[in-house]
PDB file of C-alpha atoms in Angstrom:
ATOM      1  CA  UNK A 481      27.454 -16.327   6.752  1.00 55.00           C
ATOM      2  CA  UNK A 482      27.654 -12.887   7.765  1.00 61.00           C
ATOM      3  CA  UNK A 483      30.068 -10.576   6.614  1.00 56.00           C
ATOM      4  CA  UNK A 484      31.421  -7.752   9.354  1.00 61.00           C
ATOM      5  CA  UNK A 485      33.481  -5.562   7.382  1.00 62.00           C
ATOM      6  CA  UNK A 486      33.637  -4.039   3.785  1.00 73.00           C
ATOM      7  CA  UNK A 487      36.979  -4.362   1.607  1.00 80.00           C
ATOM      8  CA  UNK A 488      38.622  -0.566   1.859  1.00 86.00           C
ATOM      9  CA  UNK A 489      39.924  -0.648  -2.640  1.00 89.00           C
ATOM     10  CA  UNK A 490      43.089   1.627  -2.035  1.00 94.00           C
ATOM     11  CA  UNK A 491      44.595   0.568  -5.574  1.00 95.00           C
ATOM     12  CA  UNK A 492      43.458   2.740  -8.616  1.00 97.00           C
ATOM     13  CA  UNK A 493      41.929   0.881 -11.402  1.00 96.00           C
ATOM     14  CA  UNK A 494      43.040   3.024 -13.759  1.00 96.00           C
ATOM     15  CA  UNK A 495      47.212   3.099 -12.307  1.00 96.00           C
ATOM     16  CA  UNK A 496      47.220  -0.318 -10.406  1.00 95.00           C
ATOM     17  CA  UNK A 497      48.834   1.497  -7.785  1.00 96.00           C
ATOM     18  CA  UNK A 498      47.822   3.146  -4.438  1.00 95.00           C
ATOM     19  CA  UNK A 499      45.598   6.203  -4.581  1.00 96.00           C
ATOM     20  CA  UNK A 500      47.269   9.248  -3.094  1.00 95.00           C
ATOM     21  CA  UNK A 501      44.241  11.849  -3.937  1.00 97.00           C
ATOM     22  CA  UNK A 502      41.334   9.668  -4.412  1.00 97.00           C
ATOM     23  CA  UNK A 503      38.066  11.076  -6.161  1.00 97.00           C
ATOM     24  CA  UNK A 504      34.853   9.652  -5.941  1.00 97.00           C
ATOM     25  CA  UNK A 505      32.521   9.266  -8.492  1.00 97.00           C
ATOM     26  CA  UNK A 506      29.193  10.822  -7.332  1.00 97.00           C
ATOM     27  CA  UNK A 507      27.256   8.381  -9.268  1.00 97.00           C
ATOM     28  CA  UNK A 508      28.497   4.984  -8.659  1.00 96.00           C
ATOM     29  CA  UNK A 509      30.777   5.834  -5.722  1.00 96.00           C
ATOM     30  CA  UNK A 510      33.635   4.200  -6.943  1.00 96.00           C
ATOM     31  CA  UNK A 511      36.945   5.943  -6.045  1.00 97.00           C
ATOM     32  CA  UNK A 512      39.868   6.005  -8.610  1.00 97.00           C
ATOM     33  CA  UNK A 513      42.886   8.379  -8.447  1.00 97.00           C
ATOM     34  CA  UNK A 514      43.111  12.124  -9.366  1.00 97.00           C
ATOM     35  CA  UNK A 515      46.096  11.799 -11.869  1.00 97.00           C
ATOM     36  CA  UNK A 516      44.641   8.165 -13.159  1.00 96.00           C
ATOM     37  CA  UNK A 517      41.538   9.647 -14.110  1.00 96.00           C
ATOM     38  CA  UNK A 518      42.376  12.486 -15.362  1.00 96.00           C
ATOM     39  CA  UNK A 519      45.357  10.575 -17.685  1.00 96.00           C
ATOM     40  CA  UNK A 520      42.366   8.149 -19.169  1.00 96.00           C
ATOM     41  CA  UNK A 521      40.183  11.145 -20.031  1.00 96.00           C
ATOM     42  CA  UNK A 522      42.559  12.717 -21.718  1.00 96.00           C
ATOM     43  CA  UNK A 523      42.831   9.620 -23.725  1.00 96.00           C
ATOM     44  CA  UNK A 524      39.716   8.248 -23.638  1.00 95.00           C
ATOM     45  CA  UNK A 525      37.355  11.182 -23.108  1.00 94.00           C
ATOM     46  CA  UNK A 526      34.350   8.959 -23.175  1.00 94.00           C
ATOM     47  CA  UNK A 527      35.219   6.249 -20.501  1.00 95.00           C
ATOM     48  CA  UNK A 528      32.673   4.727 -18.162  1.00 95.00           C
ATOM     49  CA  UNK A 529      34.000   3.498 -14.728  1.00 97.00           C
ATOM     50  CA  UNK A 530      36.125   0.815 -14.828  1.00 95.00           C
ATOM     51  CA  UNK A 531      34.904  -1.033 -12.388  1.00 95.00           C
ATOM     52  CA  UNK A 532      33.949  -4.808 -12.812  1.00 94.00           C
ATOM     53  CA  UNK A 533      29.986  -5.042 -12.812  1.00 95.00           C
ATOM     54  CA  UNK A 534      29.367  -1.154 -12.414  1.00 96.00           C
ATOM     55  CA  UNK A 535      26.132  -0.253 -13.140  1.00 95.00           C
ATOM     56  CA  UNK A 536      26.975   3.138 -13.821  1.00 95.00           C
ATOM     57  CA  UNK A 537      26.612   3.918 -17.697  1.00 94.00           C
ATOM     58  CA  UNK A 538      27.374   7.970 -18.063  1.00 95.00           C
ATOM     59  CA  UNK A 539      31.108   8.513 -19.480  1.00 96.00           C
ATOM     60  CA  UNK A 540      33.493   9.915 -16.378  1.00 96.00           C
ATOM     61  CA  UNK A 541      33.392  13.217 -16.156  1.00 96.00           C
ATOM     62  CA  UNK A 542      35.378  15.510 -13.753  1.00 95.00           C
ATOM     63  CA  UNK A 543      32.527  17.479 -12.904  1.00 96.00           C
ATOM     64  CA  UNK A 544      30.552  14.121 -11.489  1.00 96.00           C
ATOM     65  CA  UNK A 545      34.157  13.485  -9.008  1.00 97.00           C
ATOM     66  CA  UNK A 546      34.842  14.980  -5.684  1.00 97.00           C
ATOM     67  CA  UNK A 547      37.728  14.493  -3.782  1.00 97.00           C
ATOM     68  CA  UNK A 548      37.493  11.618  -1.165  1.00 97.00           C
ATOM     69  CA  UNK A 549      38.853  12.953   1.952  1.00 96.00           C
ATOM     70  CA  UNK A 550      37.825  10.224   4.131  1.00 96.00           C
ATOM     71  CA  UNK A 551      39.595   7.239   1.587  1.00 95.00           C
ATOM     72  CA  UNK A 552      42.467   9.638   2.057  1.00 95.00           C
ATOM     73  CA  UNK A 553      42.819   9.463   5.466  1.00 94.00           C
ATOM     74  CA  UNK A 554      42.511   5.788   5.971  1.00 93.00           C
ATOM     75  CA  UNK A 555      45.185   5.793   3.224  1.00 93.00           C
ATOM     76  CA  UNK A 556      47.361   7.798   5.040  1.00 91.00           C
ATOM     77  CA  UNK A 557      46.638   5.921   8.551  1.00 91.00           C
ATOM     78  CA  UNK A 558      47.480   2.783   6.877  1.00 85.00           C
ATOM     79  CA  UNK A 559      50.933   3.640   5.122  1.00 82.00           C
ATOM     80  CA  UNK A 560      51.510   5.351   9.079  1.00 81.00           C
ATOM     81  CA  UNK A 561      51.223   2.256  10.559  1.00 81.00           C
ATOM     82  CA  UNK A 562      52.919  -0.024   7.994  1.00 77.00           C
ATOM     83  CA  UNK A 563      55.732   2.410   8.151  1.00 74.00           C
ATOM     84  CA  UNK A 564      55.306   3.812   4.488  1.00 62.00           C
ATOM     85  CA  UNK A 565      56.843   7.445   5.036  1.00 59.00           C
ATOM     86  CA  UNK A 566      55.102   9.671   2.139  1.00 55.00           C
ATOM     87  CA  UNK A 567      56.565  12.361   0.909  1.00 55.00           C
ATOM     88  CA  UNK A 568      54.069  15.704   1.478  1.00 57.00           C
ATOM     89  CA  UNK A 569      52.872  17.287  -1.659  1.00 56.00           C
ATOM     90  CA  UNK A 570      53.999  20.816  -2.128  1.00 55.00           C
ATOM     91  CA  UNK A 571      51.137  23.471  -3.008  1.00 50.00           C
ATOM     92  CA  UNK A 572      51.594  26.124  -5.016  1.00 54.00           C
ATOM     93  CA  UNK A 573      49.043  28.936  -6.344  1.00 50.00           C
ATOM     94  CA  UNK A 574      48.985  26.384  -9.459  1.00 53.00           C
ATOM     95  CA  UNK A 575      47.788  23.087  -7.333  1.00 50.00           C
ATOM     96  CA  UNK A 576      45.685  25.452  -5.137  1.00 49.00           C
ATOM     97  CA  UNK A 577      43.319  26.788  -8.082  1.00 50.00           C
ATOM     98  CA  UNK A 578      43.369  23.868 -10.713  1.00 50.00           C
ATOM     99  CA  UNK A 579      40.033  22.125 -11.465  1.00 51.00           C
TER     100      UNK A 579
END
């Protein structure tokens, strides 16, 4: 059997919800959300990734995530054609220089 296409994961592990700014880890490559992440680390500062069978054994860090622009996209291209009307995020000068 030969498989065509890869699963897209939109759902964040940590929120169980769809990812609207996905960051990927730069070690594993596993994507999870920006305010997911971020939540968990706050509680759990020393979490690994989440992810069933991840090899991956460093504790997330923000520093090892980078914003996933391409998951984004598809994200957005699929609630587009489904019909899922998103509402824009608003930037201000606090969203524009937070880490």
């Amino acid at each position: 059997m030969v498989m065509t296409q890869q699963e897209i994961v939109t759902k964040c592990p940590f929120l169980q919800k769809e990812m609207t700014e996905p960051m990927q880890n730069k070690i594993c490559k596993h994507n999870y959300d920006r305010e997911g992440v971020t939540n968990m680390l706050k509680v759990r500062p020393n979490s690994r990734c989440p992810i069933l069978g991840c090899g991956n054994t460093q504790p997330l860090k923000m520093s090892n995530l980078e914003e996933n622009m391409e998951l984004k996209r598809y994200i957005e291209k699929k609630g587009r054609q489904a019909g899922i009307k998103r509402p824009r995020k608003k930037f201000t000068s606090d969203t524009l220089f937070s880490p």
